[in-house]
Short mmCIF file of C-alpha atoms in Angstrom, two decimals:
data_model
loop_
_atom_site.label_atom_id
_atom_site.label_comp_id
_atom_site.label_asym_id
_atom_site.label_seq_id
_atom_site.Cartn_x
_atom_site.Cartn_y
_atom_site.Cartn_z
CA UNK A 1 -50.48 -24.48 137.70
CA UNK A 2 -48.58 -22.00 135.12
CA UNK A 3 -48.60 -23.67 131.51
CA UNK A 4 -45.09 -24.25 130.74
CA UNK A 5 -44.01 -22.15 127.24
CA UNK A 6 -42.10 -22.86 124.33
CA UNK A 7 -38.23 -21.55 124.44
CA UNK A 8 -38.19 -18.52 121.71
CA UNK A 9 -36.22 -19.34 118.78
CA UNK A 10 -32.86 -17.92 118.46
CA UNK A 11 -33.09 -15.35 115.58
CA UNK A 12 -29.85 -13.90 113.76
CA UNK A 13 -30.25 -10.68 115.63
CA UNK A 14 -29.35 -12.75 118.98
CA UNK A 15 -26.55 -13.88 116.85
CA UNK A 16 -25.40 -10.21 116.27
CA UNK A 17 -25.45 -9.03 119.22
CA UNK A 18 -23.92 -11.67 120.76
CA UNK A 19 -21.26 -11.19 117.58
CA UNK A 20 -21.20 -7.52 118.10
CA UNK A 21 -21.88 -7.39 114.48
CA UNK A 22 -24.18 -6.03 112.52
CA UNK A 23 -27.34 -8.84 110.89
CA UNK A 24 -26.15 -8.46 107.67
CA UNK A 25 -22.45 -9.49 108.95
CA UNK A 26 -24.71 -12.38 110.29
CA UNK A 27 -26.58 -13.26 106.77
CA UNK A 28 -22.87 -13.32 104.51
CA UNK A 29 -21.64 -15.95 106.97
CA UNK A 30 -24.27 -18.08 106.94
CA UNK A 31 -24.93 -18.14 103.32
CA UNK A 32 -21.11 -17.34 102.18
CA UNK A 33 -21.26 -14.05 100.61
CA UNK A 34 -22.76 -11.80 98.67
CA UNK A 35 -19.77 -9.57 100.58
CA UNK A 36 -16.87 -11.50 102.37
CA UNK A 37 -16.52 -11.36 105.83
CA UNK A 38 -12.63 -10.89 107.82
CA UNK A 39 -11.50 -13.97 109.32
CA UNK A 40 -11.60 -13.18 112.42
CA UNK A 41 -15.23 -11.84 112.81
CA UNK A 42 -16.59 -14.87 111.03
CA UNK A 43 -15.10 -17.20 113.97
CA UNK A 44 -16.67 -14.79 115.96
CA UNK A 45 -19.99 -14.86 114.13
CA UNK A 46 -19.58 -19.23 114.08
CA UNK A 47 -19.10 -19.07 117.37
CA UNK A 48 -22.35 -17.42 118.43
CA UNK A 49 -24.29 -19.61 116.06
CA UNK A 50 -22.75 -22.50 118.18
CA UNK A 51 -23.14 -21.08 121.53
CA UNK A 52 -26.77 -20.15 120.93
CA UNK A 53 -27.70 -22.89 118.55
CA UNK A 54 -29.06 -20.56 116.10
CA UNK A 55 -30.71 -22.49 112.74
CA UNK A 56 -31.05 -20.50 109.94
CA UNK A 57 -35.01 -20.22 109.02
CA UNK A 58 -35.16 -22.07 104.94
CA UNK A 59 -38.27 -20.82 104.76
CA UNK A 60 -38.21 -17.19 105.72
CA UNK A 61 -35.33 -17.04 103.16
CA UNK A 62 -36.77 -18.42 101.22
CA UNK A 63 -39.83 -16.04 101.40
CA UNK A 64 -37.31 -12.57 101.30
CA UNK A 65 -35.13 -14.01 98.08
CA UNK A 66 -38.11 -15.71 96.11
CA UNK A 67 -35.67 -18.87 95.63
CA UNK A 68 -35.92 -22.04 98.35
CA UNK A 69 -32.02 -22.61 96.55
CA UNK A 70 -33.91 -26.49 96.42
CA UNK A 71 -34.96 -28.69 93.55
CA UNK A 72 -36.68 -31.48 93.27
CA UNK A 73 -35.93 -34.75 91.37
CA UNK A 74 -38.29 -37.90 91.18
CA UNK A 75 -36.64 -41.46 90.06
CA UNK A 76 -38.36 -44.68 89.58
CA UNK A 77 -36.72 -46.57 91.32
CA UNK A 78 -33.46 -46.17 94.23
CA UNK A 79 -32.54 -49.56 94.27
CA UNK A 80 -31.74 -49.84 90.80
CA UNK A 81 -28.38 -48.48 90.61
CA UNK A 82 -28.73 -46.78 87.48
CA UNK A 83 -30.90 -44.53 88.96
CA UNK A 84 -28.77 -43.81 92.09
CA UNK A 85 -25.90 -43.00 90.04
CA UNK A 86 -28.34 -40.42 87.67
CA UNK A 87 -29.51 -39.13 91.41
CA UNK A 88 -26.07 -38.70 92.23
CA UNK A 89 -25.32 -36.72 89.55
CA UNK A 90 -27.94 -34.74 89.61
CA UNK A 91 -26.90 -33.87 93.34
CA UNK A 92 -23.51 -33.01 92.29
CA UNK A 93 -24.56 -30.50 89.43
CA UNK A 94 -27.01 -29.39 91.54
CA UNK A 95 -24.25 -28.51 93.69
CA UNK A 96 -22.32 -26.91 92.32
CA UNK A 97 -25.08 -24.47 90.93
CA UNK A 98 -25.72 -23.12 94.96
CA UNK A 99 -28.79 -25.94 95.72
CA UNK A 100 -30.12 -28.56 97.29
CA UNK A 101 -31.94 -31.51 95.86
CA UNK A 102 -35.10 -32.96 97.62
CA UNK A 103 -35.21 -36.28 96.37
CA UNK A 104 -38.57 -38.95 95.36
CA UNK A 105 -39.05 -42.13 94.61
CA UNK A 106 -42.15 -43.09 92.79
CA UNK A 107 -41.75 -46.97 92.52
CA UNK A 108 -41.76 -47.03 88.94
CA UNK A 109 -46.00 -46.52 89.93
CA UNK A 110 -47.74 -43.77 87.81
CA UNK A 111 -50.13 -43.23 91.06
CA UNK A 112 -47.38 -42.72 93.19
CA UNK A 113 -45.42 -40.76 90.49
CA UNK A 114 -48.67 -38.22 90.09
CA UNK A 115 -48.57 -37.84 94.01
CA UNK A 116 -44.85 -36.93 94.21
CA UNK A 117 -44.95 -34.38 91.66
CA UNK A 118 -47.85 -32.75 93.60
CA UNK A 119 -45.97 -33.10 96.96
CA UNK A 120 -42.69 -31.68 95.06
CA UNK A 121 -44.17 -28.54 93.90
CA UNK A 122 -46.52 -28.05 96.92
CA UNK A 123 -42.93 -27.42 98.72
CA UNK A 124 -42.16 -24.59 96.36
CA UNK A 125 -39.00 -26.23 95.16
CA UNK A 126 -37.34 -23.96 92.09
CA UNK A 127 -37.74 -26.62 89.69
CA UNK A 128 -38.52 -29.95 89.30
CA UNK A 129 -36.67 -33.20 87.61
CA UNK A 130 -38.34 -36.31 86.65
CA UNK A 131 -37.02 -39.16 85.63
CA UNK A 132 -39.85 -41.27 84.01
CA UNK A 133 -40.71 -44.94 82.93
CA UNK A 134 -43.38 -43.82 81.67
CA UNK A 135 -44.08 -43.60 77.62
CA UNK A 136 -45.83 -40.52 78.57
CA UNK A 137 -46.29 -39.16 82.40
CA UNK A 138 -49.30 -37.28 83.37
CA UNK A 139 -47.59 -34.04 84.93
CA UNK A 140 -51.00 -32.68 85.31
CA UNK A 141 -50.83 -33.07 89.55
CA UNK A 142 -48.59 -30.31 89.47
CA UNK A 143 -49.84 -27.08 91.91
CA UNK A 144 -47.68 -24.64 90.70
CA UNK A 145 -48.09 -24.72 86.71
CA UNK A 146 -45.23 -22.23 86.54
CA UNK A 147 -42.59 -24.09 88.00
CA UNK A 148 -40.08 -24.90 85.99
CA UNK A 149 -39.20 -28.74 84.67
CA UNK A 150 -37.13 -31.16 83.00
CA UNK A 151 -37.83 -34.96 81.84
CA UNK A 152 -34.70 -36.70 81.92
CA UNK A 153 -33.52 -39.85 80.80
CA UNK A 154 -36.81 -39.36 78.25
CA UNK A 155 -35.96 -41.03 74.95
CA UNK A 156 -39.61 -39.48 73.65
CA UNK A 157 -40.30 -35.73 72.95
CA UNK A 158 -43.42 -34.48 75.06
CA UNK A 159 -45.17 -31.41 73.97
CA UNK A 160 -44.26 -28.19 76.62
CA UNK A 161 -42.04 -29.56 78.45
CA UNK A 162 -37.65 -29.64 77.84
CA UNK A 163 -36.61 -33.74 77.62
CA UNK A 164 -33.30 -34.86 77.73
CA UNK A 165 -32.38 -38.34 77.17
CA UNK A 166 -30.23 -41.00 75.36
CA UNK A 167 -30.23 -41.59 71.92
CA UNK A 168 -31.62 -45.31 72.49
CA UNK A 169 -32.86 -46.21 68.99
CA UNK A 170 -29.29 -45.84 67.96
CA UNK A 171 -27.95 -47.18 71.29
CA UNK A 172 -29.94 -50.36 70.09
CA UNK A 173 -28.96 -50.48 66.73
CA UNK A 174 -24.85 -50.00 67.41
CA UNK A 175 -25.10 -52.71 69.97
CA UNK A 176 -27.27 -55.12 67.76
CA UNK A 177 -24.79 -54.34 65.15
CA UNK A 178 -21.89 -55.43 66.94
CA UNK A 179 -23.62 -58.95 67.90
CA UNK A 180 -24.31 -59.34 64.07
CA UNK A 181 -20.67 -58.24 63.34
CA UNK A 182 -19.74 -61.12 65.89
CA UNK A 183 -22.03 -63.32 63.09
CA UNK A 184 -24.37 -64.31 65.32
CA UNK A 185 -27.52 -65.32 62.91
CA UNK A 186 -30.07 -65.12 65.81
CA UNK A 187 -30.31 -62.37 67.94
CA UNK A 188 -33.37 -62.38 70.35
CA UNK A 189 -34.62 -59.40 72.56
CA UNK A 190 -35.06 -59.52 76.48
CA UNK A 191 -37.26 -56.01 76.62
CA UNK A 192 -38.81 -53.99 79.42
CA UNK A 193 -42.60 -52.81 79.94
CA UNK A 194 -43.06 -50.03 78.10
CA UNK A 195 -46.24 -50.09 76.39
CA UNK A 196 -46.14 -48.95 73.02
CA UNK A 197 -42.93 -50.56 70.78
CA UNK A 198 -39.98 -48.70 72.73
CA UNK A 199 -36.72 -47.01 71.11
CA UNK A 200 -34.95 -49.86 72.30
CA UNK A 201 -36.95 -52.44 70.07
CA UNK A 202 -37.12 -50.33 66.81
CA UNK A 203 -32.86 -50.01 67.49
CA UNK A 204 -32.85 -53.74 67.28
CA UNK A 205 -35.58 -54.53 64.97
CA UNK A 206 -33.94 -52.13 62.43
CA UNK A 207 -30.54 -53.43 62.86
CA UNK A 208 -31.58 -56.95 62.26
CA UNK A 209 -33.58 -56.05 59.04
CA UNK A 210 -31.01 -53.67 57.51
CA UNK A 211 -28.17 -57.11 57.52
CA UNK A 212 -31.44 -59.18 56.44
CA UNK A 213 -31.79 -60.98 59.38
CA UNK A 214 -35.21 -62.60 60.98
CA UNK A 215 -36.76 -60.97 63.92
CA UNK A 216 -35.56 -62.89 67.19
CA UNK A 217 -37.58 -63.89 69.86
CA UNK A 218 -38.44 -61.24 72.20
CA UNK A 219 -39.23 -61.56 76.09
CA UNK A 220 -40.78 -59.10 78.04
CA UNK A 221 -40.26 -58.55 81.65
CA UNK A 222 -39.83 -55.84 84.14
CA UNK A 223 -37.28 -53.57 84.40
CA UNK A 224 -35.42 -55.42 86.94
CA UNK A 225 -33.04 -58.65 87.59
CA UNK A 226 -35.86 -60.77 88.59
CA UNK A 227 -37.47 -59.49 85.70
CA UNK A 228 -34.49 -60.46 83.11
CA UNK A 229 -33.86 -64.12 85.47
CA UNK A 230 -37.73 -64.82 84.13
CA UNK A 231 -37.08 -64.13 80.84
CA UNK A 232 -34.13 -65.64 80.13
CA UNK A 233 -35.62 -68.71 81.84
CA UNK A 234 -38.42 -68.26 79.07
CA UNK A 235 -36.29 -67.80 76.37
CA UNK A 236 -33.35 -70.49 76.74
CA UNK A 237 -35.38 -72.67 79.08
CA UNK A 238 -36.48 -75.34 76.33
CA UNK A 239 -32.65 -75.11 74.44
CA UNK A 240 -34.22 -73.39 71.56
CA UNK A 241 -33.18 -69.95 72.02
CA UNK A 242 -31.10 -67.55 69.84
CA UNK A 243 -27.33 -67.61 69.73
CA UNK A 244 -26.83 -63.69 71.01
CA UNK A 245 -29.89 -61.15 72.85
CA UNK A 246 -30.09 -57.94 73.05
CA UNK A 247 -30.99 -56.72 76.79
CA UNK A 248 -32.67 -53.46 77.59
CA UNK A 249 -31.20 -52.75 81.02
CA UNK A 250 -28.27 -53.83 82.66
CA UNK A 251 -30.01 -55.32 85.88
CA UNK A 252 -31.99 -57.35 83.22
CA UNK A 253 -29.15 -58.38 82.16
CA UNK A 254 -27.69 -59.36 85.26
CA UNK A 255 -30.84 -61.60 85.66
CA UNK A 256 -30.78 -63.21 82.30
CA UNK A 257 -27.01 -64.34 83.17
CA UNK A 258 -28.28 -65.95 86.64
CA UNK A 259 -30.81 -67.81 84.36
CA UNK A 260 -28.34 -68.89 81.64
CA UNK A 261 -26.13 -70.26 84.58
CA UNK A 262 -28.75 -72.25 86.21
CA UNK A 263 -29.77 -73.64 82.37
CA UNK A 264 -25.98 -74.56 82.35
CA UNK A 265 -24.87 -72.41 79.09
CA UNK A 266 -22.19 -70.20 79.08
CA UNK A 267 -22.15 -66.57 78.40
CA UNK A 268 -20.38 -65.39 75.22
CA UNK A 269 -19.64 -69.15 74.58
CA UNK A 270 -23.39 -70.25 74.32
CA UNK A 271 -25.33 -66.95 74.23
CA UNK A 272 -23.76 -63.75 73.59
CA UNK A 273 -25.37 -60.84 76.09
CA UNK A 274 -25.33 -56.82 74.89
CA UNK A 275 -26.91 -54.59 77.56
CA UNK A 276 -28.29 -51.32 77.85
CA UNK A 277 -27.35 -48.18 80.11
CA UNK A 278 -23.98 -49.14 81.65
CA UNK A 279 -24.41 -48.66 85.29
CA UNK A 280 -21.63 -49.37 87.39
CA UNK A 281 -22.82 -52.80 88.14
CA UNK A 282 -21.99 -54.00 84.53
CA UNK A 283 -18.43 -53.20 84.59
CA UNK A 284 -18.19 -56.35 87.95
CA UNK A 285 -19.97 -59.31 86.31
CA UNK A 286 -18.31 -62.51 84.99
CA UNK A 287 -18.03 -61.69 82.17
CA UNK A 288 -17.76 -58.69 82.24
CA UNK A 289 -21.10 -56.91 80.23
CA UNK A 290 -20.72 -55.26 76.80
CA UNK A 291 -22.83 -52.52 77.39
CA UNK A 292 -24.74 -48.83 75.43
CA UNK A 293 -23.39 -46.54 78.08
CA UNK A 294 -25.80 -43.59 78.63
CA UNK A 295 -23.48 -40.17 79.66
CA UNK A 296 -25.07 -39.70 82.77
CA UNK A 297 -22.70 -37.04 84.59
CA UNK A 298 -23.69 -34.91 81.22
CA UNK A 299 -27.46 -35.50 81.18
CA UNK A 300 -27.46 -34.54 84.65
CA UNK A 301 -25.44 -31.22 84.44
CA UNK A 302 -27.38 -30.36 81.42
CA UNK A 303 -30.78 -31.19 83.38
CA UNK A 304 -30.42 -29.21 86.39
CA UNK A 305 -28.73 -26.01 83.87
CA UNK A 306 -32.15 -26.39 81.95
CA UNK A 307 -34.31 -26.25 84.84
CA UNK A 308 -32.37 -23.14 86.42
CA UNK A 309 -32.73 -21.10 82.59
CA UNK A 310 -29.83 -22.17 81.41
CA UNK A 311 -28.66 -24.18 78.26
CA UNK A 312 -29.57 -24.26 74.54
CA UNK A 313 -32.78 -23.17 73.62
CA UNK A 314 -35.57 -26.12 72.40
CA UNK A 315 -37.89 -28.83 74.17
CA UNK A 316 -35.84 -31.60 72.67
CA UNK A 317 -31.92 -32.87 73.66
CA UNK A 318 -30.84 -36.28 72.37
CA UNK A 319 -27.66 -36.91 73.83
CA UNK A 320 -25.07 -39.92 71.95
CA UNK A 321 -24.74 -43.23 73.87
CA UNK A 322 -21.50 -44.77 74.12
CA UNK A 323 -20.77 -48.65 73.31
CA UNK A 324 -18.31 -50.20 75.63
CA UNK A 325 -17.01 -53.54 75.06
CA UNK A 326 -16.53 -56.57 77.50
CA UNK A 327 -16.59 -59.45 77.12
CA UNK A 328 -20.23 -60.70 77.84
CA UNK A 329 -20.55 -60.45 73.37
CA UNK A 330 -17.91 -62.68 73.07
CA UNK A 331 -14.90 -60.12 72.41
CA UNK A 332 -11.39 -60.51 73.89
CA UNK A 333 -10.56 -57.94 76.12
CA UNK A 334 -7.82 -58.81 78.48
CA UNK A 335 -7.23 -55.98 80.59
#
């Protein structure tokens, strides 16, 4: 019995002759350029790739140009839509820079974060973007020790490596500041996991002390809705909370509003709510969240132009946060 073999793979010189044009007619069609191609013999060129089902080889191109035209980004976590709308961006500068964007999740898991970097630059992606909870990520799994990469949405400087992130100290502080202009006297703190005392915290700490008001109470929970839902239960569950709080994530947020519901006190009325990040998702709750806004369409252009060797020289790029008012603080703003 004859072993049966393995079709040959179409290669772009089937394409050309097929074409009748030349392989490097082939090559600016598939990748658009360097040289433009008539009209007419590109529809002649498509046509072979579609009559022959001829796939460009990534990887042999990648091998002749010393560029896979791919980069690779890391995120915590894909269901928090935050982080979607960062990966999204990143895809879209990405974009319109010529690549691709091989995408990780790490689970908010330092383990799992460790593996993906190794996995990442094991594929010989041109760079590599991580976005980190971690106060300080071990980026020592990576293969290639050359390779080129960015921390973003890092509110901490780490030694070697270019971070961009919010300003969230001052994030915290404008949006504490607003609850105390509201006159709230007691102004507690729903915060995240984060080890060591956060930007976030010193924000609100500093804001309270500078108007000479006492530290809140502060409850810490994951970054998540079921996360904030917990802590709000902890902190308004016995009707001695604070009059105003200070969350450090929207989807926190979200959570502590489910728990203030089910404790049967009203947000802005009974406890005025200030959030942190402004994610899509805060601008379609009842009431609508005041929310620090984080630029993400800018940290994510910036991030990918620092990763290809572009952008201003330094390690370190604090980028302002932007306070946007609902109503969640207690302001009136009728649209």
């Amino acid at each position: 019995m004859s072993t049966p073999t393995t079709p040959r793979a179409v290669t772009r010189a089937d394409v050309a002759r097929y074409a009748g044009v030349s392989t490097s007619v082939v090559s600016y069609v598939v990748h658009d350029g360097p040289r433009p191609v008539a009209a007419d013999t590109a529809a002649r060129v498509r046509e072979a790739i579609r009559v022959l089902g001829y796939r460009p080889n990534a990887s042999a191109q990648a091998l002749r140009t010393g560029s896979s035209k791919m980069l690779g980004l890391i995120v915590p976590e894909l269901d928090n839509p935050f982080w979607s709308e960062l990966a999204v961006e990143v895809t879209h500068a990405a974009a319109a820079r010529g690549y691709d964007v091989l995408l990780a999740n790490s689970d908010g898991d330092s383990v799992q974060e460790r593996e993906r970097l190794r996995t990442l630059s094991a594929r010989q992606v041109d760079g590599i973007i991580v976005t980190s909870i971690q106060t300080h990520p071990d980026l020592s799994t990576v293969t290639d020790p050359g390779i080129p990469m960015v921390l973003l949405n890092t509110f901490f400087e780490v030694p070697h490596y270019v971070s961009i992130g919010v300003d969230a100290c001052r994030g915290a502080l404008d949006g504490t500041r607003h609850l105390i202009e509201h006159g709230y006297d007691s102004i507690g703190l729903v915060m995240g996991h984060a080890g060591e005392m956060e930007l976030r915290e010193q924000g609100w700490m500093r804001a309270l002390r500078d108007a000479g008001r006492p530290d809140g109470p502060i409850a810490r929970c994951d970054f998540t809705r079921r996360g904030g839902y917990e802590a709000g239960l902890r902190m308004f569950g016995d009707g001695t909370g604070p009059r105003a709080v200070f969350v450090s994530s929207d989807m926190q947020a979200i959570g502590v509003m489910r728990a203030l519901f089910e404790l049967g006190l009203r947000v802005s009325e009974d406890v005025a709510i200030v959030s942190f990040d402004g994610a899509a998702e805060a601008d379609y709750t009842n009431p609508q969240l005041t929310t620090v806004r984080q630029p993400i369409e800018e940290m994510a252009r910036e991030a990918v132009d620092r990763v290809l060797g572009g952008g201003d020289e330094g390690n370190r790029r604090l980028v302002p946060p932007e306070l946007v008012l609902g109503a969640s603080c207690g302001c009136d703003v009728r649209r």
